[in-house]
Short mmCIF file of C-alpha atoms and ligand atoms in Angstrom, two decimals:
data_model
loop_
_atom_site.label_atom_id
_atom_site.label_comp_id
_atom_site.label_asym_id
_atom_site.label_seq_id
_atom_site.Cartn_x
_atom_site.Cartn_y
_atom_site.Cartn_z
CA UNK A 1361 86.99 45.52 2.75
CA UNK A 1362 83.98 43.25 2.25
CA UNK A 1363 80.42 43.20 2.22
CA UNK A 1364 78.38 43.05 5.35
CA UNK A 1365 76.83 39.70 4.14
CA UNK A 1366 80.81 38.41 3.54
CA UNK A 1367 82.00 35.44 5.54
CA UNK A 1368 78.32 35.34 7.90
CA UNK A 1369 76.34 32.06 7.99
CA UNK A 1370 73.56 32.02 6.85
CA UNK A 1371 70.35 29.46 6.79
CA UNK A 1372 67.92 29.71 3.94
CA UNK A 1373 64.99 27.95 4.83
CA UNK A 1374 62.88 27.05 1.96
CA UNK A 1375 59.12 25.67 1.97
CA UNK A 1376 57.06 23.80 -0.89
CA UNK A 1377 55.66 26.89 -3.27
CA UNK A 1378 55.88 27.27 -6.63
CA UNK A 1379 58.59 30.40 -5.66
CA UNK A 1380 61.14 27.52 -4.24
CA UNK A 1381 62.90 27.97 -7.69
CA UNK A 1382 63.77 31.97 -7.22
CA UNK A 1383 65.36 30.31 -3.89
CA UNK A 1384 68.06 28.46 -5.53
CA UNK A 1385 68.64 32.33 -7.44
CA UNK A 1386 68.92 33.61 -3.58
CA UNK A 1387 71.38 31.10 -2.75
CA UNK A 1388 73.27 31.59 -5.52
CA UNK A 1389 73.14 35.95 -4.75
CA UNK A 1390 74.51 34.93 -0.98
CA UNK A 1391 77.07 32.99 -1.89
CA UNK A 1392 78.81 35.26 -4.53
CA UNK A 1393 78.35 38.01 -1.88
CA UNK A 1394 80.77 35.59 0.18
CA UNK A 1395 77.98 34.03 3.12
CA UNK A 1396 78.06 30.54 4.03
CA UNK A 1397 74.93 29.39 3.39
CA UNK A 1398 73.45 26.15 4.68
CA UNK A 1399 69.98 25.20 3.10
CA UNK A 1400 67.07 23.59 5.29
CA UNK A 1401 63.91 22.08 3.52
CA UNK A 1402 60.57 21.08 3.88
CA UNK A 1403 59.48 17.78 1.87
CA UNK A 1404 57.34 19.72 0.22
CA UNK A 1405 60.10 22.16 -0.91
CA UNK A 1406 61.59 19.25 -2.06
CA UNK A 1407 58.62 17.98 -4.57
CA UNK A 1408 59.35 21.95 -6.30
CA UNK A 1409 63.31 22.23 -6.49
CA UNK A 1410 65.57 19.04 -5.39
CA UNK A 1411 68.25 18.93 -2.17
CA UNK A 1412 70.72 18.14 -5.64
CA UNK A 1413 70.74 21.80 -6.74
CA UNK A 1414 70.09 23.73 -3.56
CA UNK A 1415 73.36 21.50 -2.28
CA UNK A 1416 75.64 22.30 -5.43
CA UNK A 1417 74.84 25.91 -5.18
CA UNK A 1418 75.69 26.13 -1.23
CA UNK A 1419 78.41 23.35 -1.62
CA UNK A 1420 77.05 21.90 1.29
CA UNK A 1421 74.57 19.11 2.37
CA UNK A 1422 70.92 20.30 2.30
CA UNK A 1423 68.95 19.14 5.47
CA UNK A 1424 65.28 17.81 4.71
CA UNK A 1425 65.09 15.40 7.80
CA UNK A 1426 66.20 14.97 11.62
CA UNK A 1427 65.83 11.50 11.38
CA UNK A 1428 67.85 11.10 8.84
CA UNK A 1429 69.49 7.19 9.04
CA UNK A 1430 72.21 7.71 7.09
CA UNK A 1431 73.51 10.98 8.44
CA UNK A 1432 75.01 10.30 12.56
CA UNK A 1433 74.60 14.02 12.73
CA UNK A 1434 71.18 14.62 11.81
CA UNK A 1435 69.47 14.78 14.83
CA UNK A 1436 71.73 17.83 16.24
CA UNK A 1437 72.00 20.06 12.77
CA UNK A 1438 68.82 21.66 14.11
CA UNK A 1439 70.53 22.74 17.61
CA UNK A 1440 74.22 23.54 15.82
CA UNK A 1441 72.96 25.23 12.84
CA UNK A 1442 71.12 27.65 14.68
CA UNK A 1443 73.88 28.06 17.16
CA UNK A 1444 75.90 28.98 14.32
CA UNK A 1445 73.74 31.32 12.22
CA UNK A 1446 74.10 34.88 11.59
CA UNK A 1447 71.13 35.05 10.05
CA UNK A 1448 67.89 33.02 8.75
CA UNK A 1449 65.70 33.86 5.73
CA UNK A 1450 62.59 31.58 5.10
CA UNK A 1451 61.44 32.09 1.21
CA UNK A 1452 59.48 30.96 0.47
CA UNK A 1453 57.68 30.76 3.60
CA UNK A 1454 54.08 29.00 3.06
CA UNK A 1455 51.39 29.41 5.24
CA UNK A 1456 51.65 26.58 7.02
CA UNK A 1457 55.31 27.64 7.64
CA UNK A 1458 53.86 31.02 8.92
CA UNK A 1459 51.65 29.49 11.30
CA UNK A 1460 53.92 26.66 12.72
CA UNK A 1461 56.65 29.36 13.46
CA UNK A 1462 53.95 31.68 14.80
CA UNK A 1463 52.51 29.09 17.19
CA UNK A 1464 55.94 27.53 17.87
CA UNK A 1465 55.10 24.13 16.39
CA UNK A 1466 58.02 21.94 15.74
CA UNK A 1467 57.00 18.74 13.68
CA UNK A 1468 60.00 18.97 10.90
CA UNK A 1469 63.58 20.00 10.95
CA UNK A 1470 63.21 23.37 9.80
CA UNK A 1471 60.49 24.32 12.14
CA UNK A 1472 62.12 22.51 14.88
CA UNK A 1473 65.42 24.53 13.60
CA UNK A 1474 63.53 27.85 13.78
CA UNK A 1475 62.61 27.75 17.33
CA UNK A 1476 66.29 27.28 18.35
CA UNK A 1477 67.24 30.18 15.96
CA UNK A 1478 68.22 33.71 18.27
CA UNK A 1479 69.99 35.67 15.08
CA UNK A 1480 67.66 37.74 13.04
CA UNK A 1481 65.14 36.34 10.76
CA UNK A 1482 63.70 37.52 7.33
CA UNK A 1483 60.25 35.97 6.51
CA UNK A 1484 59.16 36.35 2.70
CA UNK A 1485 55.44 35.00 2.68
CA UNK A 1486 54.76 33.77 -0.87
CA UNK A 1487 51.11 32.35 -1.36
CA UNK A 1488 48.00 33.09 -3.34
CA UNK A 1489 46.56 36.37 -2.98
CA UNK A 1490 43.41 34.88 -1.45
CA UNK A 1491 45.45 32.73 1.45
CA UNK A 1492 47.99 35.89 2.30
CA UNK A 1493 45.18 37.83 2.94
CA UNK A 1494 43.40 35.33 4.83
CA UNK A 1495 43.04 36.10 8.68
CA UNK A 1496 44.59 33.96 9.94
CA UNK A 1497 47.66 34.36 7.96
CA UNK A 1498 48.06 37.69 8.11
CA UNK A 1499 46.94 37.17 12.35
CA UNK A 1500 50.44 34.76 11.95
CA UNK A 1501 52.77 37.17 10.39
CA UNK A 1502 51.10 39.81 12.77
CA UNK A 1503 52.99 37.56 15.17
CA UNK A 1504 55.71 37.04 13.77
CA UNK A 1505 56.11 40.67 13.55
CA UNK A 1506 55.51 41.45 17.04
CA UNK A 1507 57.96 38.35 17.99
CA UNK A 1508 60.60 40.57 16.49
CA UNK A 1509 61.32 39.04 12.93
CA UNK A 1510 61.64 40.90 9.41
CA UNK A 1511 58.33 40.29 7.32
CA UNK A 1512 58.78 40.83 3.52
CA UNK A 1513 55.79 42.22 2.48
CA UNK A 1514 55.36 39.84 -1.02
CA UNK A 1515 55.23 41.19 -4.12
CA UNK A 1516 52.01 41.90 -5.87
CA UNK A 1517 51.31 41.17 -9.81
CA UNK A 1518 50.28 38.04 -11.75
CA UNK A 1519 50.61 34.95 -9.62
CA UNK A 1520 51.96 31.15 -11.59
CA UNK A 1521 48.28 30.35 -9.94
CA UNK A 1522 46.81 33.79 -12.41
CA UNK A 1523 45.12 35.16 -9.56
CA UNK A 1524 46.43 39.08 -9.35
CA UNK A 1525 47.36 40.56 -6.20
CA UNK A 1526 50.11 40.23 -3.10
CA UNK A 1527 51.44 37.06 -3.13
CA UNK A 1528 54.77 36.78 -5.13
CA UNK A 1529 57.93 36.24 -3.51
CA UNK A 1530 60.23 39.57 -4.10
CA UNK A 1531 62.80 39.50 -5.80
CA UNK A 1532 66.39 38.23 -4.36
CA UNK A 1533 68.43 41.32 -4.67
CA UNK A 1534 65.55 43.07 -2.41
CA UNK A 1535 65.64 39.88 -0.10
CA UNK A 1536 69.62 40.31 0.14
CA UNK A 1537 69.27 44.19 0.68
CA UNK A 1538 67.12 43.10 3.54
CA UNK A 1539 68.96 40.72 4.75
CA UNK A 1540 71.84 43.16 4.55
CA UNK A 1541 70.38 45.73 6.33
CA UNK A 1542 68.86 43.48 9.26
CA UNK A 1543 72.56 41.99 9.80
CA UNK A 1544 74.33 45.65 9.71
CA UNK A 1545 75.09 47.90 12.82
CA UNK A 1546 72.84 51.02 13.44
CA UNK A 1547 75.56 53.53 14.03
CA UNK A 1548 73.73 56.20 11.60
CA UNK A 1549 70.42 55.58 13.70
CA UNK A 1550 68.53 58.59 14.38
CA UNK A 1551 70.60 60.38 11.82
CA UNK A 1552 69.31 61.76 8.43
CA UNK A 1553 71.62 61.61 5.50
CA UNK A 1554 70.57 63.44 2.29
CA UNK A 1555 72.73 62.03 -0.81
CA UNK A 1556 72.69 62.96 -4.12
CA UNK A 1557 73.70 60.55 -7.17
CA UNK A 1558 73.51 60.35 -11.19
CA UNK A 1559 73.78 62.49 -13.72
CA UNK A 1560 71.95 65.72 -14.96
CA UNK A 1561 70.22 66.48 -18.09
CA UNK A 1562 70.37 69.84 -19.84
CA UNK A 1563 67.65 70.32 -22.42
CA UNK A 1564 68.79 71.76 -25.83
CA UNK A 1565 65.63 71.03 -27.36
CA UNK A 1566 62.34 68.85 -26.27
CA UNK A 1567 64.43 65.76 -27.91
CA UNK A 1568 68.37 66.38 -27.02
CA UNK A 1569 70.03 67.26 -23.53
CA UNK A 1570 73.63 67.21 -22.42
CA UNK A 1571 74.43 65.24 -19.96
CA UNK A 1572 77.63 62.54 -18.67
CA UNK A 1573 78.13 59.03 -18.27
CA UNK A 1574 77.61 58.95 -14.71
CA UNK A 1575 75.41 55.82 -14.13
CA UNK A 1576 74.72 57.25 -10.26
CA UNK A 1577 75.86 53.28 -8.88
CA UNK A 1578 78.29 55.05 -6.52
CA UNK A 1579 75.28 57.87 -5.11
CA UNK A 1580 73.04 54.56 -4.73
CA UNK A 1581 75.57 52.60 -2.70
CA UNK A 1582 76.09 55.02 -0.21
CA UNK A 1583 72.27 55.76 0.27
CA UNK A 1584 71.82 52.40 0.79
CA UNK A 1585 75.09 51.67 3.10
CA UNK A 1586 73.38 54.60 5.18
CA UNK A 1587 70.01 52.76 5.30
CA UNK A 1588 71.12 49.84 6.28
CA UNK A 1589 73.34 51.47 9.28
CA UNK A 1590 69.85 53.07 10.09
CA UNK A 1591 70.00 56.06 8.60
CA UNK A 1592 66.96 57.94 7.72
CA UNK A 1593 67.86 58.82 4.40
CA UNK A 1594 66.84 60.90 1.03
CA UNK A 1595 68.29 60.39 -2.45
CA UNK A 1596 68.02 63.13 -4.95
CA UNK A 1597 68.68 60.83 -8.23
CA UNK A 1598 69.43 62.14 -11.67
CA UNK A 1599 67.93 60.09 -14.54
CA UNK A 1600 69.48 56.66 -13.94
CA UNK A 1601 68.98 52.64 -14.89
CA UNK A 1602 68.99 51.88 -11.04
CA UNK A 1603 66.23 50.16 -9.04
CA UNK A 1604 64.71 52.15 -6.34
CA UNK A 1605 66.31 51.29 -2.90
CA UNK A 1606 63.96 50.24 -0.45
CA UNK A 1607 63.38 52.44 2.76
CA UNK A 1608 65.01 55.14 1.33
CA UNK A 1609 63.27 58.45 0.20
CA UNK A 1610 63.38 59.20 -3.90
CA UNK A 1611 63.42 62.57 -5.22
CA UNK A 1612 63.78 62.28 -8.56
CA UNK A 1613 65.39 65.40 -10.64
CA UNK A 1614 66.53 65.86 -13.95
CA UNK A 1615 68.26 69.16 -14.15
CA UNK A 1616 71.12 70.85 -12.25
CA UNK A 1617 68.67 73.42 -11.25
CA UNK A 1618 65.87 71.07 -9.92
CA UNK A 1619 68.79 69.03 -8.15
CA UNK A 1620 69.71 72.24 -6.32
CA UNK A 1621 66.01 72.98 -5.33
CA UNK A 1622 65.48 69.52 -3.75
CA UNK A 1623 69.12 69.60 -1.82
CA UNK A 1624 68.23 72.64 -0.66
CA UNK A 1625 64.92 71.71 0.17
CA UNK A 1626 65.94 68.54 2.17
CA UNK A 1627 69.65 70.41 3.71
CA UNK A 1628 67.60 71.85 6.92
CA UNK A 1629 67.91 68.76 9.08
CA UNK A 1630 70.43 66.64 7.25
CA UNK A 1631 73.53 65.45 9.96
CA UNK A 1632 75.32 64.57 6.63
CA UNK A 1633 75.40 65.15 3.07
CA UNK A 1634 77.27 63.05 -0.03
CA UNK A 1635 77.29 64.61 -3.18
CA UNK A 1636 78.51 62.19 -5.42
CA UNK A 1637 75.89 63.17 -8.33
CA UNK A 1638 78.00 64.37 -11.46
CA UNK A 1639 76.03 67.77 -11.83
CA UNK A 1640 76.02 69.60 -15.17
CA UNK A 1641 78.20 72.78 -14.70
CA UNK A 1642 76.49 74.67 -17.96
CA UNK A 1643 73.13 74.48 -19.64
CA UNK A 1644 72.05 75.64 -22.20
CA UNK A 1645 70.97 79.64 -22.44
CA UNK A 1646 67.66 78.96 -24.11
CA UNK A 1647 66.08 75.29 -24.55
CA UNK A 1648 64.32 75.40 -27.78
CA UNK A 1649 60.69 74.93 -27.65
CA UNK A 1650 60.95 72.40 -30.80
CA UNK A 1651 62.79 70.06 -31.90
CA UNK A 1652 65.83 71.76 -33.80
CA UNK A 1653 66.00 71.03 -37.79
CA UNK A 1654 68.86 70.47 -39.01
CA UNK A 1655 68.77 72.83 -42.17
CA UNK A 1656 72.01 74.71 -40.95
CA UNK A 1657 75.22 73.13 -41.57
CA UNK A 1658 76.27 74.68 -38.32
CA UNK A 1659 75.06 74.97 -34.82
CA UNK A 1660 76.12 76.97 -32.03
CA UNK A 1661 74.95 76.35 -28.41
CA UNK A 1662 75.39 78.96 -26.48
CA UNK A 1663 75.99 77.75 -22.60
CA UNK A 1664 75.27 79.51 -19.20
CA UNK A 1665 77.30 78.50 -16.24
CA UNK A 1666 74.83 76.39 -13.61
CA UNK A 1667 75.07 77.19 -9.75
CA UNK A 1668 77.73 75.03 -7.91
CA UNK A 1669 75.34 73.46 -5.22
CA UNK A 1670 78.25 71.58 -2.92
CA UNK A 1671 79.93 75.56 -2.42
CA UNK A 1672 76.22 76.59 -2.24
CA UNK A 1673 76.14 73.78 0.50
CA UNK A 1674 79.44 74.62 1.68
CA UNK A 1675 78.79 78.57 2.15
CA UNK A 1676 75.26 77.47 4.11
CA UNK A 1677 76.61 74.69 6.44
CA UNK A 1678 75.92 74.94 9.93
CA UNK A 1679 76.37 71.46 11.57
CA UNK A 1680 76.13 68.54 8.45
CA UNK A 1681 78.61 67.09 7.51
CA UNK A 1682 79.26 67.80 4.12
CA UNK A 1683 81.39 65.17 1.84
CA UNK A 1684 81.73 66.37 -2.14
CA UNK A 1685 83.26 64.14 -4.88
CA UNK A 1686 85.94 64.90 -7.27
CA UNK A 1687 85.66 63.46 -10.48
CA UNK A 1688 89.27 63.49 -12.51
CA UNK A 1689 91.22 62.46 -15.47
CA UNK A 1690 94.85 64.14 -13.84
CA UNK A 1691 96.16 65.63 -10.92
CA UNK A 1692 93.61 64.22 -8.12
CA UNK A 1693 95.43 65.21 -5.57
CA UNK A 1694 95.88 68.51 -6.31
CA UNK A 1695 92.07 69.45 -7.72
CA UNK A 1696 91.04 67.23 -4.79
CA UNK A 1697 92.71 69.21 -1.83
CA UNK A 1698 91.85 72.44 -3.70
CA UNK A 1699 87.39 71.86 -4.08
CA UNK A 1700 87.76 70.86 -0.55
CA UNK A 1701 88.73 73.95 0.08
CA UNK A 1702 87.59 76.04 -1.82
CA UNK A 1703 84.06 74.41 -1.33
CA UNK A 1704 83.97 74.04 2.65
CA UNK A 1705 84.22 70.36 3.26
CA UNK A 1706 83.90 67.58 5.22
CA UNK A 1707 85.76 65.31 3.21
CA UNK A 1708 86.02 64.95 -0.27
CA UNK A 1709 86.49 61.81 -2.22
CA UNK A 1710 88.72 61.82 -4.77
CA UNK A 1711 89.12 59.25 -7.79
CA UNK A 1712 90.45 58.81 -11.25
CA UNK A 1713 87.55 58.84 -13.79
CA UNK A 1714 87.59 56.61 -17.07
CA UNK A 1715 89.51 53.76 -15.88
CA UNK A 1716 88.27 50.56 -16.97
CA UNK A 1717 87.79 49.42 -12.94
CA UNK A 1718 87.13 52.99 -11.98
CA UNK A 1719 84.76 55.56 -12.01
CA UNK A 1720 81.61 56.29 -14.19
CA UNK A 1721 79.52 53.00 -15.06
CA UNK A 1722 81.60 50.88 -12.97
CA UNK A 1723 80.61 48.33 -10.04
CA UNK A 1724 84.36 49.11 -8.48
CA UNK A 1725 86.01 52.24 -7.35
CA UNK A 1726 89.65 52.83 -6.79
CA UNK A 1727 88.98 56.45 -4.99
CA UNK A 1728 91.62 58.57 -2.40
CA UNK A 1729 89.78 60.47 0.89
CA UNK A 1730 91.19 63.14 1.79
CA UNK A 1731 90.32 65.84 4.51
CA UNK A 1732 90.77 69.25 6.27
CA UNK A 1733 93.49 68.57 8.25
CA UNK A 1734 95.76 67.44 5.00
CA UNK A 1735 95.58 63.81 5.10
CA UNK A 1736 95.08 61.79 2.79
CA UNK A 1737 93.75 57.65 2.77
CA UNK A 1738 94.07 55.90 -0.51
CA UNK A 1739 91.85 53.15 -0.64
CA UNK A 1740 92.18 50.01 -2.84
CA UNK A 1741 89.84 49.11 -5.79
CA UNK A 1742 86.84 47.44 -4.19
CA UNK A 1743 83.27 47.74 -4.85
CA UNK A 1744 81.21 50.55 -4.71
CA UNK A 1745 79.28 49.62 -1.90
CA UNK A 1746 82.10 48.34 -0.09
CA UNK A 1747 83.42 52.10 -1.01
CA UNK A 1748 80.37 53.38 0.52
CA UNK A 1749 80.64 51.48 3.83
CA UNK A 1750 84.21 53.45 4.45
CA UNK A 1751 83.08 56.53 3.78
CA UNK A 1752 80.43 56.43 6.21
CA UNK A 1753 82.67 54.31 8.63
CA UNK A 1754 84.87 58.00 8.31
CA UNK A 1755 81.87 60.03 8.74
CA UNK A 1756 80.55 58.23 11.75
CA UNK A 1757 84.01 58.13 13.26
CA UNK A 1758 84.21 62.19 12.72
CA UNK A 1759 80.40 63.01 13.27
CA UNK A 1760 80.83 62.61 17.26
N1 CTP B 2280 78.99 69.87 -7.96
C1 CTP B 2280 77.83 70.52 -7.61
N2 CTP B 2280 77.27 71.43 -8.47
C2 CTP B 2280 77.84 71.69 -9.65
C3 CTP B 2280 79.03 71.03 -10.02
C4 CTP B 2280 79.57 70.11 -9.14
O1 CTP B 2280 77.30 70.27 -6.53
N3 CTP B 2280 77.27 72.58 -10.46
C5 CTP B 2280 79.59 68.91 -6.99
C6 CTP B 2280 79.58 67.47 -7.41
O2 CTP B 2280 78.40 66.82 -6.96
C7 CTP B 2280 80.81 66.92 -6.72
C8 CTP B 2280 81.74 68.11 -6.65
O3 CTP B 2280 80.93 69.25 -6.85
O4 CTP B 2280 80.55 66.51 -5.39
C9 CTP B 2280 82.86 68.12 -7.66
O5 CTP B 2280 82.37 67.96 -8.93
P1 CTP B 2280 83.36 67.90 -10.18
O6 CTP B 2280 82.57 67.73 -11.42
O7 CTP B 2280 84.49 66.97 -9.87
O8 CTP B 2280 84.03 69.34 -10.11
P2 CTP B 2280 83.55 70.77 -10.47
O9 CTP B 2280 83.35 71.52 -9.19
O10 CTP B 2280 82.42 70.76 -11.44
O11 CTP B 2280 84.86 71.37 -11.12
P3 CTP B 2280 85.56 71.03 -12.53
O12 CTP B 2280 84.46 70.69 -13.49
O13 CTP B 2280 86.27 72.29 -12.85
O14 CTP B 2280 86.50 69.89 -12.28
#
């Protein structure tokens, strides 16, 4: 199983700003997600970041001009490659860009290109903070909006031209996520999916807290697999590294008990539920109100079993759909099949924990489903959010 983004063309259509150079970093995030990616340039673009590197990233020939002498093809790349695209993503796109695509003018090959284009288009405005806010380029990507393409809102900070404000191209992994999302089918439309992810932190004293390794990658993959499939969806994350998701709800938690109020909270009008945070199971009976000295040469914690919220969830169920995790070091079958029953599930998903390619910190997951009716599907090791994309694909298949 791959990637939504694996084996699609796409065209990367890059303008003359000073951003041009996070566009070869793009290219090079599409084409170790597996796209085909074909790059089209303005001059300008050119005078920032040469066709050289844009064309040993992609592994292809870059296309500047349609009157190009020297290439027989030239004058048709603008028709084919937009026959052939899955997607487009102009970034940066300058204003001149903006308003040529806006107003349909065609006087270079990728403007020409773009009004040939019918796949879905990402535009990532990148300009001083003075010009984006200009009328008339925010009249153009008004637009482009209403003509049905993706506009990036930039991102704001310090500018290369010092000015401070919106303006900055965003970041590739947020352009891919886009991207992603704008080339991924909607079959969780209309639905809202509550997921929780991380770990939990038990306080022992204002300084210490128990918690586990979980890094919450595999919680964050699936909330945004169900975004991009059009989801509407909350994520109750534990303390974690992770970048927020975009378009996706944050509640952010720290303890097993605060995790449990915001699941419950959010439960009412949830279709489905994925609990793959790694919840504490004890805390500690009485958090210090200091920091604890270490004057005795022993120390005894005394612990206090926390609330299990997926058989909370379980017990309250009326129609979600409720999938649980199972976190092992032996036996996954057998402790698998038995929380999904005990707890009232869905579906739980099973996998071996502190494998080098498999479980807590990982980007991979070897996991097993398994479900009510006794089955079981072992899946191969693959990465988490290609992980994520089967378990909804099972949820979706079972949700009718
Ligand atoms: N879980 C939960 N609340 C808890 C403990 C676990 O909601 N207090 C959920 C986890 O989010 C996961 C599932 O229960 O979806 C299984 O968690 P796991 O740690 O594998 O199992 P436990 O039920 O804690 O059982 P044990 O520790 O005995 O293996």
């Amino acid at each position: 199983m791959k990637t939504t983004i694996h084996g699609k063309n796409i065209v990367l259509g890059v303008c003359g700003g000073i951003a041009a150079y996070k566009s070869a970093e793009l290219l090079r995030l599409l084409t170790k997600n597996g796209a085909s990616v074909r790059v089209m340039m303005t001059r300008n673009a050119g005078a920032f970041v040469g066709p050289v590197t844009f064309e040993a990233l992609s592994g292809k020939p870059a296309c500047i001009d349609l009157f190009d002498r020297t290439d027989p093809d030239a004058s048709i790349r603008h028709i084919e490659w937009a026959q052939e695209a899955h997607g487009v993503v102009i970034a940066p796109a300058t204003a001149s860009m903006v308003a040529k695509y806006a107003h349909g003018l065609a006087d270079d090959a990728l403007s020409t290109f773009l009004l040939a284009v019918t796949c879905p288009v990402v535009v990532c405005p990148s300009m001083n903070t003075d010009m984006y806010l200009s009328p008339p380029v925010q009249r153009n990507l008004e637009m482009l909006k209403a003509d049905g393409h993706l506009v990036l809102e930039p991102g704001a900070g310090e500018l290369a031209c010092g000015t401070v404000g919106p303006g900055s191209l965003p970041e590739p992994p947020l352009i891919l996520d886009r991207l992603t999302s704008l080339l991924t089918r909607k079959d969780l439309e209309g639905r809202k999916v509550l997921v929780t992810a991380g770990p939990t932190r038990e306080p022992i004293d204002p300084v210490r807290f128990i918690t586990n390794p979980s890094s919450g990658k595999m919680g964050y993959a699936v909330a945004r697999a169900a975004e991009h499939r059009g989801a509407s969806v909350v994520l109750v994350s534990g303390p974690t590294c992770l970048d927020d998701p975009p378009n996706i709800r944050i509640v952010r938690v720290r303890t097993a008990q605060e995790m449990a109020r915001a699941v419950f909270e959010e439960m009412g009008d949830a279709d489905v539920i994925v609990k793959s945070a790694a919840v504490g199971d004890y805390r500690v009976r009485e958090t210090a109100a200091h920091k604890i000295k270490k004057t005795a040469d022993e120390l005894t914690l005394s612990l206090v079993k926390n609330d299990d919220i997926l058989m909370a969830l379980g017990e309250r169920k009326t129609r979600q759909f409720l999938v649980g995790f199972a976190a092992e070091t032996r036996d996954l079958q057998e402790n698998a099949r038995e929380k999904l029953a005990r707890k009232n599930l869905d579906m739980i998903v099973g996998n071996l924990v502190g494998q080098p390619s498999s479980g807590f910190g990982t980007d991979t997951n070897r996991v097993t489903l398994f479900y009510p009716d006794g089955q079981a599907e072992p899946l191969e090791e693959m990465e988490k959010d290609a992980v994520a994309h089967i378990i909804l694909d099972r949820v979706c298949g079972r949700l009718a």
